[in-house]
mmCIF file of C-alpha atoms in Angstrom:
data_model
loop_
_atom_site.group_PDB
_atom_site.id
_atom_site.type_symbol
_atom_site.label_atom_id
_atom_site.label_comp_id
_atom_site.label_asym_id
_atom_site.label_seq_id
_atom_site.Cartn_x
_atom_site.Cartn_y
_atom_site.Cartn_z
ATOM 1 C CA MET A 1 -21.686 -4.300 19.905
ATOM 2 C CA ASP A 2 -20.953 -4.616 23.446
ATOM 3 C CA ARG A 3 -17.791 -2.307 23.030
ATOM 4 C CA GLU A 4 -17.387 0.765 21.187
ATOM 5 C CA HIS A 5 -15.444 0.567 18.164
ATOM 6 C CA ASP A 6 -12.722 2.770 19.438
ATOM 7 C CA GLN A 7 -12.036 0.102 22.035
ATOM 8 C CA LEU A 8 -12.006 -2.686 19.506
ATOM 9 C CA THR A 9 -8.708 -4.014 18.244
ATOM 10 C CA PRO A 10 -7.756 -3.788 14.571
ATOM 11 C CA ALA A 11 -8.081 -7.408 14.154
ATOM 12 C CA THR A 12 -11.678 -7.048 15.215
ATOM 13 C CA LEU A 13 -12.585 -3.962 13.382
ATOM 14 C CA ALA A 14 -11.225 -5.387 10.352
ATOM 15 C CA VAL A 15 -14.173 -8.249 10.826
ATOM 16 C CA ALA A 16 -16.767 -6.036 12.263
ATOM 17 C CA LEU A 17 -16.986 -2.694 10.370
ATOM 18 C CA GLY A 18 -18.841 -2.257 7.163
ATOM 19 C CA ARG A 19 -21.676 -4.602 8.080
ATOM 20 C CA PRO A 20 -25.337 -3.910 7.176
ATOM 21 C CA GLU A 21 -27.663 -2.833 9.969
ATOM 22 C CA ARG A 22 -28.499 -5.454 12.466
ATOM 23 C CA ALA A 23 -32.103 -6.336 12.317
ATOM 24 C CA ALA A 24 -34.070 -9.522 11.917
ATOM 25 C CA GLY A 25 -33.685 -11.050 8.582
ATOM 26 C CA ALA A 26 -31.084 -8.667 7.483
ATOM 27 C CA PRO A 27 -27.997 -9.903 5.428
ATOM 28 C CA VAL A 28 -24.733 -10.538 7.542
ATOM 29 C CA VAL A 29 -22.589 -9.342 4.640
ATOM 30 C CA GLU A 30 -23.033 -6.344 2.626
ATOM 31 C CA PRO A 31 -24.339 -7.179 -0.663
ATOM 32 C CA VAL A 32 -22.890 -6.187 -3.969
ATOM 33 C CA THR A 33 -25.044 -3.195 -5.373
ATOM 34 C CA PHE A 34 -25.101 -3.125 -9.190
ATOM 35 C CA THR A 35 -26.644 0.013 -10.426
ATOM 36 C CA SER A 36 -25.624 3.053 -12.460
ATOM 37 C CA THR A 37 -28.460 5.514 -11.098
ATOM 38 C CA TYR A 38 -30.734 6.147 -8.105
ATOM 39 C CA LEU A 39 -34.203 7.252 -7.336
ATOM 40 C CA ALA A 40 -34.357 11.190 -6.991
ATOM 41 C CA GLY A 41 -34.623 12.647 -3.432
ATOM 42 C CA GLY A 42 -31.581 10.728 -1.883
ATOM 43 C CA PRO A 43 -28.021 11.339 -0.966
ATOM 44 C CA VAL A 44 -26.639 10.014 -4.296
ATOM 45 C CA ASN A 45 -28.554 10.097 -7.630
ATOM 46 C CA TYR A 46 -25.539 8.614 -9.978
ATOM 47 C CA ALA A 47 -23.172 5.774 -9.190
ATOM 48 C CA ARG A 48 -20.066 7.741 -10.335
ATOM 49 C CA VAL A 49 -20.511 9.642 -6.982
ATOM 50 C CA GLY A 50 -21.376 6.700 -4.502
ATOM 51 C CA ASN A 51 -22.160 2.904 -4.154
ATOM 52 C CA PRO A 52 -23.341 1.262 -0.978
ATOM 53 C CA THR A 53 -20.670 -1.460 -1.525
ATOM 54 C CA TRP A 54 -17.871 1.233 -1.599
ATOM 55 C CA THR A 55 -19.248 2.934 1.374
ATOM 56 C CA ALA A 56 -19.011 -0.552 3.395
ATOM 57 C CA LEU A 57 -15.364 -0.847 2.367
ATOM 58 C CA GLU A 58 -14.544 2.866 3.214
ATOM 59 C CA ASP A 59 -15.917 2.295 6.600
ATOM 60 C CA VAL A 60 -13.513 -0.825 7.202
ATOM 61 C CA ILE A 61 -10.330 1.013 5.724
ATOM 62 C CA GLY A 62 -11.125 4.304 7.135
ATOM 63 C CA GLY A 63 -11.987 2.660 10.554
ATOM 64 C CA LEU A 64 -8.715 0.738 10.507
ATOM 65 C CA GLU A 65 -6.687 3.925 9.829
ATOM 66 C CA GLY A 66 -8.412 6.266 12.067
ATOM 67 C CA GLY A 67 -9.978 8.719 9.348
ATOM 68 C CA ASP A 68 -12.135 8.930 6.530
ATOM 69 C CA ALA A 69 -11.607 6.677 3.435
ATOM 70 C CA LEU A 70 -12.227 7.014 -0.317
ATOM 71 C CA THR A 71 -11.649 4.073 -2.770
ATOM 72 C CA PHE A 72 -10.409 4.321 -6.204
ATOM 73 C CA ALA A 73 -10.103 2.253 -9.325
ATOM 74 C CA SER A 74 -6.489 1.335 -8.510
ATOM 75 C CA GLY A 75 -3.857 2.409 -6.102
ATOM 76 C CA LEU A 76 -2.080 4.430 -9.012
ATOM 77 C CA ALA A 77 -5.645 6.325 -9.426
ATOM 78 C CA ALA A 78 -5.477 7.122 -5.765
ATOM 79 C CA ILE A 79 -1.792 8.330 -5.994
ATOM 80 C CA ASP A 80 -2.551 10.528 -9.084
ATOM 81 C CA ALA A 81 -5.560 12.164 -7.097
ATOM 82 C CA VAL A 82 -3.117 12.963 -4.279
ATOM 83 C CA LEU A 83 -0.731 14.595 -6.754
ATOM 84 C CA SER A 84 -3.615 16.537 -7.968
ATOM 85 C CA LEU A 85 -3.481 18.550 -4.931
ATOM 86 C CA VAL A 86 -0.003 20.125 -5.796
ATOM 87 C CA PRO A 87 -0.744 23.480 -7.293
ATOM 88 C CA MET A 88 0.647 23.905 -10.909
ATOM 89 C CA GLY A 89 4.364 24.201 -10.985
ATOM 90 C CA GLY A 90 4.529 23.159 -7.180
ATOM 91 C CA ARG A 91 7.346 20.910 -5.678
ATOM 92 C CA VAL A 92 7.015 17.475 -4.326
ATOM 93 C CA VAL A 93 9.562 15.696 -1.974
ATOM 94 C CA ALA A 94 9.327 12.125 -2.612
ATOM 95 C CA PRO A 95 11.494 9.000 -2.023
ATOM 96 C CA ALA A 96 14.397 8.120 -4.497
ATOM 97 C CA HIS A 97 13.176 4.642 -4.259
ATOM 98 C CA SER A 98 9.295 3.965 -4.229
ATOM 99 C CA TYR A 99 6.754 2.062 -6.259
ATOM 100 C CA ASN A 100 7.652 2.529 -9.750
ATOM 101 C CA GLY A 101 4.180 3.535 -10.687
ATOM 102 C CA THR A 102 4.633 6.631 -8.385
ATOM 103 C CA THR A 103 8.034 7.439 -9.635
ATOM 104 C CA GLY A 104 6.791 7.008 -13.257
ATOM 105 C CA LEU A 105 3.984 9.301 -12.503
ATOM 106 C CA LEU A 106 6.123 11.791 -10.926
ATOM 107 C CA THR A 107 8.657 11.616 -13.773
ATOM 108 C CA GLU A 108 5.767 12.287 -16.389
ATOM 109 C CA MET A 109 4.230 15.276 -14.502
ATOM 110 C CA ALA A 110 7.672 16.676 -14.116
ATOM 111 C CA GLY A 111 8.386 16.274 -17.734
ATOM 112 C CA GLU A 112 5.228 18.033 -18.542
ATOM 113 C CA GLY A 113 6.101 21.200 -16.457
ATOM 114 C CA ARG A 114 3.224 20.171 -14.087
ATOM 115 C CA LEU A 115 5.456 20.069 -10.883
ATOM 116 C CA ALA A 116 9.006 19.735 -9.735
ATOM 117 C CA VAL A 117 10.312 16.558 -7.743
ATOM 118 C CA SER A 118 12.983 16.661 -5.320
ATOM 119 C CA ALA A 119 14.052 12.888 -4.799
ATOM 120 C CA VAL A 120 15.574 12.029 -1.522
ATOM 121 C CA ASP A 121 16.679 9.074 0.558
ATOM 122 C CA ILE A 122 13.727 8.964 3.193
ATOM 123 C CA SER A 123 15.864 7.037 5.583
ATOM 124 C CA ASP A 124 18.269 10.220 5.885
ATOM 125 C CA THR A 125 16.102 12.607 8.002
ATOM 126 C CA ALA A 126 18.400 15.286 7.836
ATOM 127 C CA ALA A 127 18.483 15.201 4.059
ATOM 128 C CA VAL A 128 14.668 15.140 3.658
ATOM 129 C CA LEU A 129 14.561 18.181 6.027
ATOM 130 C CA ALA A 130 17.070 19.858 3.777
ATOM 131 C CA GLN A 131 14.674 19.787 0.920
ATOM 132 C CA LEU A 132 11.268 20.867 2.661
ATOM 133 C CA ASP A 133 11.647 24.603 2.742
ATOM 134 C CA GLY A 134 9.227 25.689 -0.390
ATOM 135 C CA ALA A 135 7.822 22.282 -0.960
ATOM 136 C CA ASP A 136 4.092 21.569 -1.380
ATOM 137 C CA LEU A 137 3.789 18.091 -0.748
ATOM 138 C CA LEU A 138 6.009 15.611 1.121
ATOM 139 C CA TYR A 139 5.065 12.104 -0.230
ATOM 140 C CA LEU A 140 6.631 9.143 1.674
ATOM 141 C CA GLU A 141 6.704 5.514 1.460
ATOM 142 C CA SER A 142 7.816 3.432 4.610
ATOM 143 C CA PRO A 143 9.092 0.804 4.116
ATOM 144 C CA THR A 144 9.922 1.831 0.579
ATOM 145 C CA ASN A 145 9.420 -0.459 -2.525
ATOM 146 C CA PRO A 146 11.769 -2.320 -2.791
ATOM 147 C CA MET A 147 14.644 -0.939 -1.081
ATOM 148 C CA MET A 148 12.982 -1.397 2.421
ATOM 149 C CA GLU A 149 13.941 1.980 3.700
ATOM 150 C CA VAL A 150 12.303 3.400 6.787
ATOM 151 C CA ALA A 151 11.337 6.982 7.533
ATOM 152 C CA ASP A 152 11.176 8.760 10.729
ATOM 153 C CA ILE A 153 7.500 9.482 10.002
ATOM 154 C CA PRO A 154 6.768 11.559 13.141
ATOM 155 C CA VAL A 155 9.587 13.860 13.009
ATOM 156 C CA LEU A 156 9.264 14.596 9.211
ATOM 157 C CA VAL A 157 5.629 14.992 9.415
ATOM 158 C CA ARG A 158 6.105 17.642 12.229
ATOM 159 C CA GLU A 159 8.531 19.439 10.494
ATOM 160 C CA ALA A 160 6.495 19.441 7.122
ATOM 161 C CA ALA A 161 3.324 20.689 9.173
ATOM 162 C CA ALA A 162 5.402 23.618 10.696
ATOM 163 C CA ARG A 163 6.060 24.685 7.176
ATOM 164 C CA GLY A 164 2.263 24.346 6.138
ATOM 165 C CA ILE A 165 3.366 21.375 3.571
ATOM 166 C CA LEU A 166 0.816 18.553 2.882
ATOM 167 C CA THR A 167 1.863 15.024 3.814
ATOM 168 C CA ALA A 168 1.080 11.710 2.380
ATOM 169 C CA VAL A 169 2.269 8.290 3.486
ATOM 170 C CA ASP A 170 1.826 5.052 1.142
ATOM 171 C CA ASN A 171 1.015 2.660 3.813
ATOM 172 C CA THR A 172 0.601 -0.310 1.551
ATOM 173 C CA PHE A 173 3.621 -2.419 2.783
ATOM 174 C CA ALA A 174 3.034 -1.945 6.576
ATOM 175 C CA THR A 175 -0.949 -1.985 6.428
ATOM 176 C CA PRO A 176 -2.983 -0.122 9.257
ATOM 177 C CA LEU A 177 -2.109 -3.002 11.501
ATOM 178 C CA LEU A 178 1.437 -2.441 11.797
ATOM 179 C CA GLN A 179 1.213 1.368 11.494
ATOM 180 C CA THR A 180 -1.117 4.269 11.344
ATOM 181 C CA PRO A 181 0.419 7.414 9.883
ATOM 182 C CA LEU A 182 -2.465 9.677 10.826
ATOM 183 C CA THR A 183 -1.750 9.281 14.409
ATOM 184 C CA ASP A 184 1.658 10.727 13.552
ATOM 185 C CA GLY A 185 -0.208 13.746 11.889
ATOM 186 C CA VAL A 186 -0.122 12.627 8.237
ATOM 187 C CA ASP A 187 -2.690 14.342 6.180
ATOM 188 C CA ILE A 188 -3.482 11.649 3.756
ATOM 189 C CA VAL A 189 -2.690 7.857 3.975
ATOM 190 C CA VAL A 190 -2.397 5.846 0.530
ATOM 191 C CA HIS A 191 -3.239 2.317 -0.121
ATOM 192 C CA SER A 192 -2.794 -0.161 -3.150
ATOM 193 C CA ALA A 193 -5.814 -2.199 -1.671
ATOM 194 C CA THR A 194 -4.808 -4.796 -4.498
ATOM 195 C CA LYS A 195 -2.002 -5.959 -2.185
ATOM 196 C CA TYR A 196 -2.403 -6.805 1.512
ATOM 197 C CA LEU A 197 -5.786 -5.329 2.035
ATOM 198 C CA SER A 198 -7.550 -7.599 -0.534
ATOM 199 C CA GLY A 199 -4.838 -10.362 -0.199
ATOM 200 C CA HIS A 200 -5.715 -12.612 -3.070
ATOM 201 C CA SER A 201 -4.158 -11.178 -6.222
ATOM 202 C CA ASP A 202 -7.527 -11.016 -7.802
ATOM 203 C CA VAL A 203 -8.676 -7.431 -8.046
ATOM 204 C CA LEU A 204 -7.231 -3.853 -8.612
ATOM 205 C CA LEU A 205 -8.481 -1.257 -6.154
ATOM 206 C CA GLY A 206 -6.864 1.883 -4.211
ATOM 207 C CA ALA A 207 -7.892 3.800 -1.438
ATOM 208 C CA LEU A 208 -6.890 7.327 0.300
ATOM 209 C CA VAL A 209 -7.743 8.047 4.099
ATOM 210 C CA THR A 210 -7.885 11.587 5.264
ATOM 211 C CA ALA A 211 -7.742 12.799 8.902
ATOM 212 C CA PRO A 212 -10.852 13.434 10.918
ATOM 213 C CA THR A 213 -9.876 16.907 11.269
ATOM 214 C CA ASP A 214 -11.182 20.334 9.703
ATOM 215 C CA ARG A 215 -8.233 20.353 7.314
ATOM 216 C CA GLY A 216 -8.658 16.594 6.593
ATOM 217 C CA ARG A 217 -12.399 16.985 5.829
ATOM 218 C CA GLU A 218 -11.616 19.631 3.395
ATOM 219 C CA LEU A 219 -8.950 17.471 1.563
ATOM 220 C CA HIS A 220 -11.594 14.508 1.566
ATOM 221 C CA ALA A 221 -14.028 16.792 -0.086
ATOM 222 C CA ARG A 222 -11.684 17.844 -2.867
ATOM 223 C CA LEU A 223 -10.501 14.151 -3.479
ATOM 224 C CA LEU A 224 -14.019 13.007 -3.794
ATOM 225 C CA THR A 225 -14.579 15.819 -6.318
ATOM 226 C CA ARG A 226 -11.504 14.675 -8.176
ATOM 227 C CA ARG A 227 -12.612 10.848 -8.191
ATOM 228 C CA SER A 228 -16.157 11.839 -9.363
ATOM 229 C CA LEU A 229 -15.290 14.315 -12.200
ATOM 230 C CA HIS A 230 -12.192 12.157 -13.481
ATOM 231 C CA GLY A 231 -14.068 8.881 -13.075
ATOM 232 C CA ALA A 232 -11.380 7.001 -11.249
ATOM 233 C CA ILE A 233 -13.949 4.724 -9.480
ATOM 234 C CA PRO A 234 -13.874 1.059 -8.354
ATOM 235 C CA GLY A 235 -16.627 -1.223 -9.569
ATOM 236 C CA PRO A 236 -18.898 -2.555 -6.852
ATOM 237 C CA MET A 237 -17.682 -6.168 -7.575
ATOM 238 C CA GLU A 238 -14.080 -5.089 -7.032
ATOM 239 C CA ALA A 239 -15.030 -3.181 -3.871
ATOM 240 C CA TRP A 240 -16.801 -6.275 -2.470
ATOM 241 C CA ILE A 241 -14.034 -8.746 -3.336
ATOM 242 C CA VAL A 242 -11.798 -6.372 -1.251
ATOM 243 C CA LEU A 243 -14.017 -6.057 1.583
ATOM 244 C CA ARG A 244 -14.178 -9.988 1.891
ATOM 245 C CA GLY A 245 -10.373 -10.147 1.662
ATOM 246 C CA ILE A 246 -9.912 -7.484 4.348
ATOM 247 C CA ARG A 247 -11.838 -9.749 6.831
ATOM 248 C CA THR A 248 -8.873 -11.975 7.124
ATOM 249 C CA LEU A 249 -5.984 -9.310 6.990
ATOM 250 C CA SER A 250 -5.065 -10.160 10.479
ATOM 251 C CA VAL A 251 -4.500 -13.643 10.227
ATOM 252 C CA ARG A 252 -2.972 -13.416 6.975
ATOM 253 C CA LEU A 253 -0.551 -10.842 8.038
ATOM 254 C CA GLU A 254 0.377 -12.578 11.367
ATOM 255 C CA ARG A 255 1.137 -15.685 9.437
ATOM 256 C CA ALA A 256 3.232 -13.866 6.704
ATOM 257 C CA CYS A 257 5.055 -11.702 9.109
ATOM 258 C CA ALA A 258 6.052 -14.692 11.368
ATOM 259 C CA SER A 259 7.452 -16.721 8.303
ATOM 260 C CA ALA A 260 9.218 -13.600 6.919
ATOM 261 C CA ALA A 261 11.226 -12.827 10.177
ATOM 262 C CA GLU A 262 11.954 -16.887 9.933
ATOM 263 C CA LEU A 263 13.151 -16.523 6.426
ATOM 264 C CA VAL A 264 15.354 -13.423 7.031
ATOM 265 C CA ASP A 265 17.456 -15.275 9.598
ATOM 266 C CA ARG A 266 18.030 -18.204 7.193
ATOM 267 C CA LEU A 267 18.546 -15.907 4.114
ATOM 268 C CA SER A 268 21.141 -14.063 6.103
ATOM 269 C CA ALA A 269 23.240 -17.245 6.355
ATOM 270 C CA HIS A 270 23.090 -18.407 3.035
ATOM 271 C CA PRO A 271 26.305 -18.065 1.032
ATOM 272 C CA ALA A 272 24.437 -16.978 -2.161
ATOM 273 C CA VAL A 273 22.913 -13.965 -0.366
ATOM 274 C CA THR A 274 25.247 -10.748 -0.304
ATOM 275 C CA ARG A 275 22.566 -8.484 1.440
ATOM 276 C CA VAL A 276 19.274 -8.840 3.138
ATOM 277 C CA ARG A 277 17.140 -5.719 3.450
ATOM 278 C CA TYR A 278 14.376 -6.131 6.041
ATOM 279 C CA PRO A 279 12.895 -3.272 8.016
ATOM 280 C CA GLY A 280 12.034 -5.451 11.066
ATOM 281 C CA LEU A 281 8.363 -5.415 10.521
ATOM 282 C CA GLY A 282 6.023 -6.616 7.692
ATOM 283 C CA ALA A 283 6.192 -9.648 5.434
ATOM 284 C CA MET A 284 8.266 -7.952 2.582
ATOM 285 C CA ILE A 285 12.009 -8.738 2.353
ATOM 286 C CA ALA A 286 14.660 -7.679 -0.311
ATOM 287 C CA VAL A 287 17.627 -9.729 -0.930
ATOM 288 C CA GLU A 288 20.795 -9.057 -3.027
ATOM 289 C CA VAL A 289 22.352 -12.276 -4.535
ATOM 290 C CA HIS A 290 25.885 -13.246 -6.250
ATOM 291 C CA GLY A 291 25.939 -13.049 -9.721
ATOM 292 C CA GLY A 292 24.295 -9.814 -10.719
ATOM 293 C CA ALA A 293 21.209 -9.623 -12.678
ATOM 294 C CA ASP A 294 22.052 -12.988 -14.312
ATOM 295 C CA GLY A 295 22.022 -14.592 -10.740
ATOM 296 C CA ALA A 296 18.878 -13.000 -9.745
ATOM 297 C CA ASP A 297 17.049 -14.260 -12.824
ATOM 298 C CA ARG A 298 18.302 -17.826 -12.201
ATOM 299 C CA VAL A 299 17.002 -17.698 -8.851
ATOM 300 C CA CYS A 300 13.502 -16.620 -9.743
ATOM 301 C CA ALA A 301 13.446 -18.975 -12.542
ATOM 302 C CA ALA A 302 14.266 -21.923 -10.323
ATOM 303 C CA THR A 303 11.589 -21.838 -7.876
ATOM 304 C CA SER A 304 8.378 -23.905 -7.994
ATOM 305 C CA LEU A 305 6.446 -22.844 -4.888
ATOM 306 C CA TRP A 306 7.361 -19.227 -5.050
ATOM 307 C CA THR A 307 5.431 -17.556 -7.765
ATOM 308 C CA HIS A 308 7.519 -15.501 -10.338
ATOM 309 C CA SER A 309 5.359 -12.428 -10.700
ATOM 310 C CA THR A 310 5.249 -8.580 -10.189
ATOM 311 C CA SER A 311 2.762 -8.006 -7.501
ATOM 312 C CA LEU A 312 2.826 -8.658 -3.724
ATOM 313 C CA GLY A 313 0.695 -9.120 -0.596
ATOM 314 C CA GLY A 314 -1.333 -12.094 -1.497
ATOM 315 C CA VAL A 315 -1.661 -15.425 0.110
ATOM 316 C CA GLU A 316 0.758 -16.928 -2.328
ATOM 317 C CA SER A 317 4.651 -16.024 -1.896
ATOM 318 C CA GLN A 318 5.954 -13.988 -4.871
ATOM 319 C CA LEU A 319 9.292 -13.057 -5.950
ATOM 320 C CA GLU A 320 10.900 -11.043 -8.661
ATOM 321 C CA ARG A 321 13.985 -9.217 -9.891
ATOM 322 C CA ARG A 322 12.787 -5.601 -9.683
ATOM 323 C CA ARG A 323 15.326 -3.936 -12.218
ATOM 324 C CA ALA A 324 13.654 -6.234 -14.739
ATOM 325 C CA GLN A 325 10.686 -3.809 -14.587
ATOM 326 C CA PRO A 326 11.096 -1.043 -17.044
ATOM 327 C CA LEU A 327 10.098 1.815 -14.716
ATOM 328 C CA GLU A 328 12.421 0.790 -11.952
ATOM 329 C CA VAL A 329 15.042 3.308 -11.098
ATOM 330 C CA GLU A 330 18.649 2.763 -11.793
ATOM 331 C CA THR A 331 19.818 3.002 -8.212
ATOM 332 C CA VAL A 332 18.028 -0.491 -7.476
ATOM 333 C CA PRO A 333 20.645 -2.861 -7.457
ATOM 334 C CA GLU A 334 20.433 -5.293 -10.491
ATOM 335 C CA SER A 335 20.911 -8.220 -8.087
ATOM 336 C CA LEU A 336 18.075 -7.440 -6.042
ATOM 337 C CA ILE A 337 15.036 -9.801 -5.691
ATOM 338 C CA ARG A 338 12.058 -8.511 -3.778
ATOM 339 C CA LEU A 339 10.200 -11.339 -1.684
ATOM 340 C CA SER A 340 6.538 -11.050 -0.754
ATOM 341 C CA VAL A 341 5.860 -13.772 1.849
ATOM 342 C CA GLY A 342 2.651 -15.391 1.798
ATOM 343 C CA ILE A 343 0.927 -17.971 4.010
ATOM 344 C CA GLU A 344 2.206 -21.245 2.974
ATOM 345 C CA ASP A 345 4.232 -23.275 5.509
ATOM 346 C CA VAL A 346 7.483 -21.653 6.164
ATOM 347 C CA GLU A 347 9.531 -24.820 5.786
ATOM 348 C CA ASP A 348 7.959 -25.463 2.396
ATOM 349 C CA LEU A 349 9.063 -21.893 1.341
ATOM 350 C CA TRP A 350 12.549 -22.100 2.754
ATOM 351 C CA CYS A 351 12.974 -25.481 0.971
ATOM 352 C CA ASP A 352 11.998 -24.053 -2.517
ATOM 353 C CA LEU A 353 14.023 -20.877 -1.956
ATOM 354 C CA ALA A 354 17.070 -22.545 -0.618
ATOM 355 C CA GLN A 355 17.260 -24.918 -3.645
ATOM 356 C CA ALA A 356 16.706 -22.077 -6.047
ATOM 357 C CA LEU A 357 19.836 -20.163 -4.237
ATOM 358 C CA ASP A 358 21.737 -23.082 -4.209
ATOM 359 C CA GLN A 359 21.400 -23.444 -7.985
ATOM 360 C CA ALA A 360 22.450 -20.025 -8.630
#
């Protein structure tokens, strides 16, 4: 390349990283490597420890976040690996509202006596700081799922670091194109690559990225050992699918974010909507509607273009009433609908959504 990687924009890095070495006759795209074992004498002897397709994907994700990546079988497997770093009986400060797999896992581990949890409103900086003393891990989502709360990451991470507290940020909603928590001093970045990084609702995969520091490299080694011993590894085909999807992340996200901003303006003026939650970035929106749970269910059932489903970050626009999910926390309003804006034409999206709101 004519320019060093550190001079390239994130949109270009998403396309350029994780490629085979350039040589006459070489493939342009990293192939899928299907093998369970390797010939002796190399850096890896068994496929539970490493795979070239993983490595290519990790090069891209790590390059975008500015650190060293590890891929996992799912986003929840990656989150579990982070929580494994908490000592027995330690305490985690975590968002009161976050991905319900995270809250479910924390609740289970707390019930087993494995750790204690201090749940906080992460948009209330003073409240978070009040819980830090004696904590072992500060785990953040920003924006939160599904309430769209935003944390002051630089301040919280700085104060946690001063107390020697490990920090992790789930960056699934924002993606590394909209924020890079490692630059704020975060120790570990978490991704459900199932969502925006892959972008096509066809694969499960998670990722962690550690800082390029001595502390980060030590954490990376511990997390690699955890992945290898516990077998939470992605399949090579899954890694390749995410690698292919991430090439278009920039153009997908640009379109989705522009549509989300337009929809927010229109939703704010619709009489069926009582509140719009939008953090000012990204393509995720949450709305509360008249009629409580029944009203929200009617909206979700009345769309024909929007997909009524429980995931997000795909090219198709998706919506769901979050409290319909059994693990969702009770402080999420019954009438809240989470919207994941895809790449369809915004006028088509609004036409479908508006008629559903009108019916409700």
